[in-house]
Coordinates of C-alpha atoms in Angstrom, one line a residue:
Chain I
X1 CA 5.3 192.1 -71.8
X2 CA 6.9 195.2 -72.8
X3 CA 6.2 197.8 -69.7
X4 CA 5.5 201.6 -70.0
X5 CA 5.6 203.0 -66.3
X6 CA 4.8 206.6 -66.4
X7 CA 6.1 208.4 -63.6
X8 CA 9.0 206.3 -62.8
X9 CA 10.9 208.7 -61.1
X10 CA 8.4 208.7 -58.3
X11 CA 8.7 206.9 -55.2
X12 CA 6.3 204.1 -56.5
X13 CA 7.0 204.7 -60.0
X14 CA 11.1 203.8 -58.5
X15 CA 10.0 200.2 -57.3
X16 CA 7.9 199.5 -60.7
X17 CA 10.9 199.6 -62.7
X18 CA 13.0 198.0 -60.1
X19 CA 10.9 194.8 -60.0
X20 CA 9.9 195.2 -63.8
X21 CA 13.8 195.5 -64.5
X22 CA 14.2 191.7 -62.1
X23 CA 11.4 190.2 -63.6
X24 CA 11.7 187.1 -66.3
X25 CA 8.3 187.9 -67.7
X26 CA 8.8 191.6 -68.3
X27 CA 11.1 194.3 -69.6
X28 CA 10.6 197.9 -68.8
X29 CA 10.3 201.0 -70.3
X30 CA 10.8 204.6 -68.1
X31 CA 9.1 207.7 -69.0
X32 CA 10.3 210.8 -66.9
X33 CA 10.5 214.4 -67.1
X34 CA 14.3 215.5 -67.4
X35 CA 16.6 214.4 -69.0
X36 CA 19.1 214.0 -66.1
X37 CA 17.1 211.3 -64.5
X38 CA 16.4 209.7 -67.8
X39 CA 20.3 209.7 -67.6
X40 CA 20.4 208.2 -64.4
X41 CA 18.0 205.2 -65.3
X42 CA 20.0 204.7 -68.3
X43 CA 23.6 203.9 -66.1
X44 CA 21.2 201.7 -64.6
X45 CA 20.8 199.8 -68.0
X46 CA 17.1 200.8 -67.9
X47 CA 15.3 202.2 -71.4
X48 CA 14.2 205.4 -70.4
X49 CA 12.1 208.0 -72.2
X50 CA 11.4 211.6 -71.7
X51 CA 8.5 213.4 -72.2
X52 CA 6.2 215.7 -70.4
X53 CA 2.6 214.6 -69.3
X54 CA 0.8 218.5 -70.0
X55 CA 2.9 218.3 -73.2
X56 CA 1.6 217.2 -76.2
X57 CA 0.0 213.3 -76.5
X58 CA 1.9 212.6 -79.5
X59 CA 5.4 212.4 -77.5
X60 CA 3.8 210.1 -75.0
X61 CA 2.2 208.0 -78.0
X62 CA 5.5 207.6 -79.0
X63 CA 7.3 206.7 -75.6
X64 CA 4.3 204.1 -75.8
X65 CA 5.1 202.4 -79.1
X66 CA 5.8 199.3 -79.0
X67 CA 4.7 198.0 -75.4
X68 CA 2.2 196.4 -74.8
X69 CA 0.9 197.4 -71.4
X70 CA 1.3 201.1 -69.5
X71 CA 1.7 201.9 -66.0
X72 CA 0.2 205.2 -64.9
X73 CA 1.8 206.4 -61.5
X74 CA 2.8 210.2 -62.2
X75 CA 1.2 212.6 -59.9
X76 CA 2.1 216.3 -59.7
X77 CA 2.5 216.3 -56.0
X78 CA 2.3 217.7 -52.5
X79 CA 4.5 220.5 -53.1
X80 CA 2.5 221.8 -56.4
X81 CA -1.1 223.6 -56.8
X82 CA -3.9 222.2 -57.1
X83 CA -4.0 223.8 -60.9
X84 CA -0.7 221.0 -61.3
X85 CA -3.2 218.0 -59.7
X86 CA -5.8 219.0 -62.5
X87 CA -3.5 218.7 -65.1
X88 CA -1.2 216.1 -64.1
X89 CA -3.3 213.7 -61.9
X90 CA -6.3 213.8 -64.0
X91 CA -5.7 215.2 -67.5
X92 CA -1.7 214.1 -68.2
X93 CA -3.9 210.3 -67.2
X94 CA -6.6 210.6 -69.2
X95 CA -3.7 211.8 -72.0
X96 CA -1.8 209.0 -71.4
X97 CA -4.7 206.3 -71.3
X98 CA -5.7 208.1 -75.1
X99 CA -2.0 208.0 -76.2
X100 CA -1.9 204.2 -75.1
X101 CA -4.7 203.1 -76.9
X102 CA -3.4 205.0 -80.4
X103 CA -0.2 203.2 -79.5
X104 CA -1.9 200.0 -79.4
X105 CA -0.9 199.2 -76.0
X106 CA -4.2 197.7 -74.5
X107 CA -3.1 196.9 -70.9
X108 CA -3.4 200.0 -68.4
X109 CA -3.0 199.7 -65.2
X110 CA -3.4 203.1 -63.0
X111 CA -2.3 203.5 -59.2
X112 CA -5.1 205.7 -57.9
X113 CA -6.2 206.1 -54.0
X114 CA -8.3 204.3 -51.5
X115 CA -12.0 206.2 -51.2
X116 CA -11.4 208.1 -54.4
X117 CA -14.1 206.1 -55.8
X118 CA -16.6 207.6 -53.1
X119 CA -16.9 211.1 -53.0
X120 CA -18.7 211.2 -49.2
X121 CA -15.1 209.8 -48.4
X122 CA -12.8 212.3 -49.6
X123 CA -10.4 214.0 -47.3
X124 CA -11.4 217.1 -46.4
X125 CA -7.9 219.1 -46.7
X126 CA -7.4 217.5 -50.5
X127 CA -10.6 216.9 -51.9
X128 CA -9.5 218.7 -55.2
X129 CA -6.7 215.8 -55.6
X130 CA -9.5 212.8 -54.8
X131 CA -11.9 214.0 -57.4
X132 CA -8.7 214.3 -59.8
X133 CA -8.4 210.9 -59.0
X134 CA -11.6 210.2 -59.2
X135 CA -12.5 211.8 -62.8
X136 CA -9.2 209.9 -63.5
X137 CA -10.7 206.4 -62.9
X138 CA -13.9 207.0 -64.0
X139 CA -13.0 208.8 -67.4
X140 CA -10.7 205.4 -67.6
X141 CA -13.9 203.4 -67.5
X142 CA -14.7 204.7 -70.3
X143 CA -12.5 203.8 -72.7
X144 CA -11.7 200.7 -74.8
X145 CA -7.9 200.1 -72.7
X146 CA -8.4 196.8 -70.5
X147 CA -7.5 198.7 -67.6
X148 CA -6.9 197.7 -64.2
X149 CA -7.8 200.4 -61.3
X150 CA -5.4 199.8 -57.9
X151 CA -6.4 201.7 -55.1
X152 CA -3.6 201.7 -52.3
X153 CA -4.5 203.2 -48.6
X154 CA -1.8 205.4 -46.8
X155 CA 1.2 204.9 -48.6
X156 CA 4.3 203.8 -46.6
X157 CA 8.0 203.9 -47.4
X158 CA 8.8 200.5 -45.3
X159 CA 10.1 197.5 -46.9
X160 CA 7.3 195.6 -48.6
X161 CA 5.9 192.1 -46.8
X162 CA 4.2 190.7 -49.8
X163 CA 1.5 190.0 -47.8
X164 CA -1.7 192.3 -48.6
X165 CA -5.7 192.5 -48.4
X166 CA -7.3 193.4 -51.9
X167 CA -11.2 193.8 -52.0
X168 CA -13.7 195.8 -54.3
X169 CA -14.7 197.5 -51.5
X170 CA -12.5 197.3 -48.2
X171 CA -14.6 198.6 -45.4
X172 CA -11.9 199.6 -43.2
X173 CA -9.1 202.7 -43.9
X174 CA -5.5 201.2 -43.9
X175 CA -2.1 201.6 -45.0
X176 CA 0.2 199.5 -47.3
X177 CA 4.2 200.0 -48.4
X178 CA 4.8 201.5 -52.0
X179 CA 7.0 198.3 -52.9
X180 CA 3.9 195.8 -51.9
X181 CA 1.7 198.2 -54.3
X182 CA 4.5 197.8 -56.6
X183 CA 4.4 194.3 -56.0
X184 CA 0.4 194.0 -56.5
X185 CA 0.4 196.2 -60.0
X186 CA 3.2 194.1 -61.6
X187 CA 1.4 190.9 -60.4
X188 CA -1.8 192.6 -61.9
X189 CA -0.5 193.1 -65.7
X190 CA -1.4 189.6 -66.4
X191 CA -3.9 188.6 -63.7
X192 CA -7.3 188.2 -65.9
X193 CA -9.1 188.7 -62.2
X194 CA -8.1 192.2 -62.1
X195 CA -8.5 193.1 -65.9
X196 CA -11.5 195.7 -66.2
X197 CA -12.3 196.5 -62.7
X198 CA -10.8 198.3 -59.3
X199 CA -10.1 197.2 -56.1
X200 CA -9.0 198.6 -52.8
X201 CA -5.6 197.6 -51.0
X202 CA -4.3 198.0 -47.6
X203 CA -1.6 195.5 -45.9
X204 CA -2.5 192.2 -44.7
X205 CA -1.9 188.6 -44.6
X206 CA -2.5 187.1 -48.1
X207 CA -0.1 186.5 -50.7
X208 CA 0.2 189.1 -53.7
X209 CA -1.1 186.8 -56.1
X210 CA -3.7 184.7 -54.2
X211 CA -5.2 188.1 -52.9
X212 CA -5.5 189.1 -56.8
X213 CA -7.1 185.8 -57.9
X214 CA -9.4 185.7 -54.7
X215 CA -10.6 188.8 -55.6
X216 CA -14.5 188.7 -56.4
Chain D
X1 CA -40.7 222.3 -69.0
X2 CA -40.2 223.3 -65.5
X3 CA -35.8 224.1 -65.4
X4 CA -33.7 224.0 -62.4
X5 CA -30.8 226.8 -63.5
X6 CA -27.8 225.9 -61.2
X7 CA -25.5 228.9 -60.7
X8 CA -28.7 231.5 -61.0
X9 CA -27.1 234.0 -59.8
X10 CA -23.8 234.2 -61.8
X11 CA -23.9 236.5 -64.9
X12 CA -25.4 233.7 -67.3
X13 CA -27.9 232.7 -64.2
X14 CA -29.7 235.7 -64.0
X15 CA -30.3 236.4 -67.7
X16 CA -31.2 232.5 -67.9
X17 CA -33.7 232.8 -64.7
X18 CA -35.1 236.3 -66.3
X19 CA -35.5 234.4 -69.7
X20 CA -37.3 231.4 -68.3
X21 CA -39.0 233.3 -66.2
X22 CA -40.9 235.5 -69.0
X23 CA -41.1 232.4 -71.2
X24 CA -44.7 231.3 -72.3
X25 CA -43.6 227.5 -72.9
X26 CA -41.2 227.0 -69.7
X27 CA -41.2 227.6 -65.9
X28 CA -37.8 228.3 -63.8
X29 CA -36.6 227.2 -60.3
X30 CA -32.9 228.5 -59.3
X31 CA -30.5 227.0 -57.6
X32 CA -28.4 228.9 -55.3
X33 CA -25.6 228.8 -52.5
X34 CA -26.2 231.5 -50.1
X35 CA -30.3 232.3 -48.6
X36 CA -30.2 235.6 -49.2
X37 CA -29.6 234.6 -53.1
X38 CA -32.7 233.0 -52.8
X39 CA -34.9 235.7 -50.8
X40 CA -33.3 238.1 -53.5
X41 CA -35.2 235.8 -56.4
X42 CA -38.0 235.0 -54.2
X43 CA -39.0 238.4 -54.1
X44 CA -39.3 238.5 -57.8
X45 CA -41.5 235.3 -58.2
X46 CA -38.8 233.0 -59.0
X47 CA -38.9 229.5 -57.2
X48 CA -35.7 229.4 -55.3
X49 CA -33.8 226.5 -53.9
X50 CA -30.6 226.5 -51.7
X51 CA -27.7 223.9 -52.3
X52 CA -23.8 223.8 -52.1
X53 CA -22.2 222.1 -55.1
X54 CA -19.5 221.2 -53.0
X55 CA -22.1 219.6 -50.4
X56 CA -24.3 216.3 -50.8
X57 CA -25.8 214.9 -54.0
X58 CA -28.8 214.5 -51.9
X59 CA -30.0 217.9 -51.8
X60 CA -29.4 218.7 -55.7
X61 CA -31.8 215.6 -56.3
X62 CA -34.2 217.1 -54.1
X63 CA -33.8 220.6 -55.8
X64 CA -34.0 218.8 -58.7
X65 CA -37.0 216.8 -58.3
X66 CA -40.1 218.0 -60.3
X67 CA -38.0 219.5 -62.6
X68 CA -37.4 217.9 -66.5
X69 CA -34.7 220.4 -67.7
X70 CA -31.3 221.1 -65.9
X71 CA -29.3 223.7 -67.1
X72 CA -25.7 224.0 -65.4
X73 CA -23.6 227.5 -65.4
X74 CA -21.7 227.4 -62.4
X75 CA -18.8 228.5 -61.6
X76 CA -16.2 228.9 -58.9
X77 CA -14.9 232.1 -61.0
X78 CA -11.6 233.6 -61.3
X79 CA -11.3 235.0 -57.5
X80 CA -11.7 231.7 -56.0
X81 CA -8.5 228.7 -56.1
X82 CA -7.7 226.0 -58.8
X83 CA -8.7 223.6 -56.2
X84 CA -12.2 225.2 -56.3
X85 CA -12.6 225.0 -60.1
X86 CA -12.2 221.2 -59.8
X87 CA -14.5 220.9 -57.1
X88 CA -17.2 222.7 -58.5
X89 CA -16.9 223.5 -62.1
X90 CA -16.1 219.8 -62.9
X91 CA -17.4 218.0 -59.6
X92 CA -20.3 220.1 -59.0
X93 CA -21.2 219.6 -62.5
X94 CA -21.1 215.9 -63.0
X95 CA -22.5 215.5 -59.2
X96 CA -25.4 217.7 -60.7
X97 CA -25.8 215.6 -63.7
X98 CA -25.7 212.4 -61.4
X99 CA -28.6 214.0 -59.2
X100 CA -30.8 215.3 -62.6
X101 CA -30.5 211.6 -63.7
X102 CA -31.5 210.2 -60.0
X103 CA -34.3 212.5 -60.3
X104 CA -35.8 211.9 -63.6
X105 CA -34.9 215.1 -65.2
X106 CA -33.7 214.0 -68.4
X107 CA -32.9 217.3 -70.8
X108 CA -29.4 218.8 -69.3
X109 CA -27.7 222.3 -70.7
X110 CA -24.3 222.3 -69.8
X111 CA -22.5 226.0 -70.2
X112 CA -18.9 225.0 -71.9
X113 CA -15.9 227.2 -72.8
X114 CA -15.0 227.2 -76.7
X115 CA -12.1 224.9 -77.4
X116 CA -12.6 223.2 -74.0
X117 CA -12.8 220.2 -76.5
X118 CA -9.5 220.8 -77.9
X119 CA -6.4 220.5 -75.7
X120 CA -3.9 222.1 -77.9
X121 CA -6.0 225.4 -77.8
X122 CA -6.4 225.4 -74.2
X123 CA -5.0 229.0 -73.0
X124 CA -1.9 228.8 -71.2
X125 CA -2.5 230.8 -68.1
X126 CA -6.0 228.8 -67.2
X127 CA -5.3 225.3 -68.4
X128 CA -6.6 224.3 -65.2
X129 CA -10.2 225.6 -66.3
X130 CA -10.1 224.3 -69.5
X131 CA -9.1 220.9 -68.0
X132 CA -12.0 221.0 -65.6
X133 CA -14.4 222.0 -68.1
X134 CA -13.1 219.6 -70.8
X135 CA -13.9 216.7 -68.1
X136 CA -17.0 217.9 -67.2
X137 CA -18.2 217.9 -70.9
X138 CA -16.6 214.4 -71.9
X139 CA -18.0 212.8 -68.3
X140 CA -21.5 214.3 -69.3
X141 CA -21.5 212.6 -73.0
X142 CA -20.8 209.3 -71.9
X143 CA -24.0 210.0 -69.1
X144 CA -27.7 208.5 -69.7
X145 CA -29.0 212.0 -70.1
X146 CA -30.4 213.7 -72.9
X147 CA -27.6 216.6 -72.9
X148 CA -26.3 219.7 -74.9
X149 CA -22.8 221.8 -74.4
X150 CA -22.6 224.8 -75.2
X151 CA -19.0 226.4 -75.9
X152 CA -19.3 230.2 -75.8
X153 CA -16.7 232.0 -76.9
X154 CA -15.7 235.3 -74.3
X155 CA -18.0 236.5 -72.5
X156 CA -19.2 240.2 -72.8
X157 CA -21.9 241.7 -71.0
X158 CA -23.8 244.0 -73.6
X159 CA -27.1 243.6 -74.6
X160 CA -27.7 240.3 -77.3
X161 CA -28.7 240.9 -80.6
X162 CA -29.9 237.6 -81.0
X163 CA -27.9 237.1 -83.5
X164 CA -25.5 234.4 -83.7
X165 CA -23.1 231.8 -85.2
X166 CA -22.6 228.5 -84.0
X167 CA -21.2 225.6 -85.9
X168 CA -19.7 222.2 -84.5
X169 CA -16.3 223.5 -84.7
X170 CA -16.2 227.1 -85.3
X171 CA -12.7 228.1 -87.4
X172 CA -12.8 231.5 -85.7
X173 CA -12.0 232.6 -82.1
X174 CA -14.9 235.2 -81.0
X175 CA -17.3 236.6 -78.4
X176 CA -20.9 236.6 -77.4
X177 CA -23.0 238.9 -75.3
X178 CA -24.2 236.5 -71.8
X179 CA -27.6 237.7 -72.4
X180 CA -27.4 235.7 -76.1
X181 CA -25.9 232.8 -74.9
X182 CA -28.3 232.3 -72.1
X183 CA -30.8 232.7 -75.3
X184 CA -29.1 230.0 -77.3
X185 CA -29.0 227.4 -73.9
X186 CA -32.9 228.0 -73.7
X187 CA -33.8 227.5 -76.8
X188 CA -31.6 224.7 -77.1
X189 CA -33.9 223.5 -74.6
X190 CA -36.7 222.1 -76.9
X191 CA -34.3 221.6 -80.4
X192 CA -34.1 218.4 -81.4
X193 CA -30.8 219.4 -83.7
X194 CA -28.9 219.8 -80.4
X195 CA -29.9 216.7 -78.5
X196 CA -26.7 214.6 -77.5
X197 CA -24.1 216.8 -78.6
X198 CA -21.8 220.1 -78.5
X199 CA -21.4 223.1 -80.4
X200 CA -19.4 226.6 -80.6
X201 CA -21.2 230.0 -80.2
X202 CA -20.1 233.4 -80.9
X203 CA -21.9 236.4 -82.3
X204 CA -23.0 236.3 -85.4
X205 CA -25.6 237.1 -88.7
X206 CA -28.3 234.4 -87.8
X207 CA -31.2 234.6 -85.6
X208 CA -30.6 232.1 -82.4
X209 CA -33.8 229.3 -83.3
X210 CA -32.8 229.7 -87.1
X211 CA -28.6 229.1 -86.3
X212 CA -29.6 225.8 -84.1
X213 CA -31.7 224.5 -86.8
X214 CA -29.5 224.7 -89.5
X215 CA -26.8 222.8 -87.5
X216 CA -25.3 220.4 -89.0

């Protein structure tokens, strides 16, 4: 498949088009905010797009023309207000999910966050950036995209083991590496277990893609 | 109908609350944060419950119960954070409509923003509002409930006319007195012509029951 990743100057966005870039099945296309790191993917020999998620839909619906699946991993950040989570996190998704489906690219897979599916859970200090999250996957629910919802626990910069626990609902909190969530959303694109639904992710002992097709 | 009016004592609350209140065909319980909100109301007759939009669902079922209207005009305002406006003018608002559906109160008023349905209109120094309200309205229509939204246009606090314009989508930009649209949202109440959908309202020529029945 032909691979939007949205937010692939981020830290997980980075490792998407890595492995998308090494994979035989896929080929990848970057959408990023400036031009100079558009620039810097290209000397890379990586397509790269650029357009701006609270921009208008129609640059992103062009960015997505042509693929056939997007990945949404842009968030506005830690450093940004909380006005930038509402329209980045949750708006520039639900844009991007729209501008995917008027694209005709049906696959969408969307990195989101452990507990941001149950509001009793949210973090106290960023609740505003869970129930982005959360109005994020839900409004996703909605739509006619055969989506696919990931929801990594604490996210780690260590090198990924492969080796994770995926449930519908994990009971306990966790933490998993950004390359092994990575790892889990490119083996998701074309794993018909995950298509329609969201699961929870933390680290563990199973093998990407026997945790995905044991997943009930 | 008996109506719970969450946010009863912002600026649309208390003309809603007074409205219901000297109605012959409804009765009105208010929903408020602080307790001396609701010994304020009490002391007037009005039914008054206490319950934080940022707190459980629990207790807005509970204020809820009994009731078969719900009519939401909260607000965190302008004084309050970004963060705030997510958590309760989108949050509170679908956690409200969540607890009016658990408690069998199936007629729900939302107060809108005009062009909160329309992206490229949203105005540039509160996109974060717009985006909250814009998700609130969307996450309500795809809801089991029995819903209007109402999209007023800026807000002036003279005295209504009761005369109004409202249209699916209004051409013009405009402004309405609180004191009519909190006329419009009750007698939206019992019109059939704005069951399950949304509509602009600014001031205008045409009597408030006459404007919603010849909606089109």
């Amino acid at each position: 498949m032909k691979v939007l990743v949205v937010g692939a100057n981020g830290q997980i966005g980075k490792q998407l088009v890595k492995q998308l870039q090494n994979s035989d099945e896929h080929t990848v296309r970057a959408l990023v905010r400036k031009e100079e790191q558009a620039e810097e993917l290209k000397k890379k020999g990586v397509d790269a797009v650029i357009a701006n998620l609270e921009g208008s839909k129609n640059s992103i619906v062009k960015a997505a023309k042509g693929c056939e699946a997007v990945i949404f991993t842009a968030g506005s950040g830690g450093s940004t207000g909380p006005d930038k989570t509402l329209l980045v996190d949750l708006d520039g998704a639900i844009k991007t999910a729209e501008a995917a489906e008027e694209a005709g690219a049906e696959r969408f897979v969307i990195v989101s966050a452990l507990q941001a599916n149950n509001r009793a859970n949210w973090s106290e200090k960023i609740r505003h950036y869970y129930a982005a999250k959360h109005y994020a996957d839900r409004m996703l629910e909605t739509s006619n995209l055969n989506y696919t919802i990931v929801r990594p626990g604490g996210l780690l910069n260590e090198v990924g083991t492969g080796k994770v626990k995926i449930a519908e609902n994990l009971e306990e909190r966790g933490s998993v590496s950004r390359e092994d969530v990575a790892k889990v959303v490119v083996a998701s694109l074309t794993e018909e277990n995950t298509f329609k639904r969201g699961f929870d992710l933390v680290s563990g002992d199973t093998a990407v893609e026997e945790a995905l097709k044991t997943l009930s």
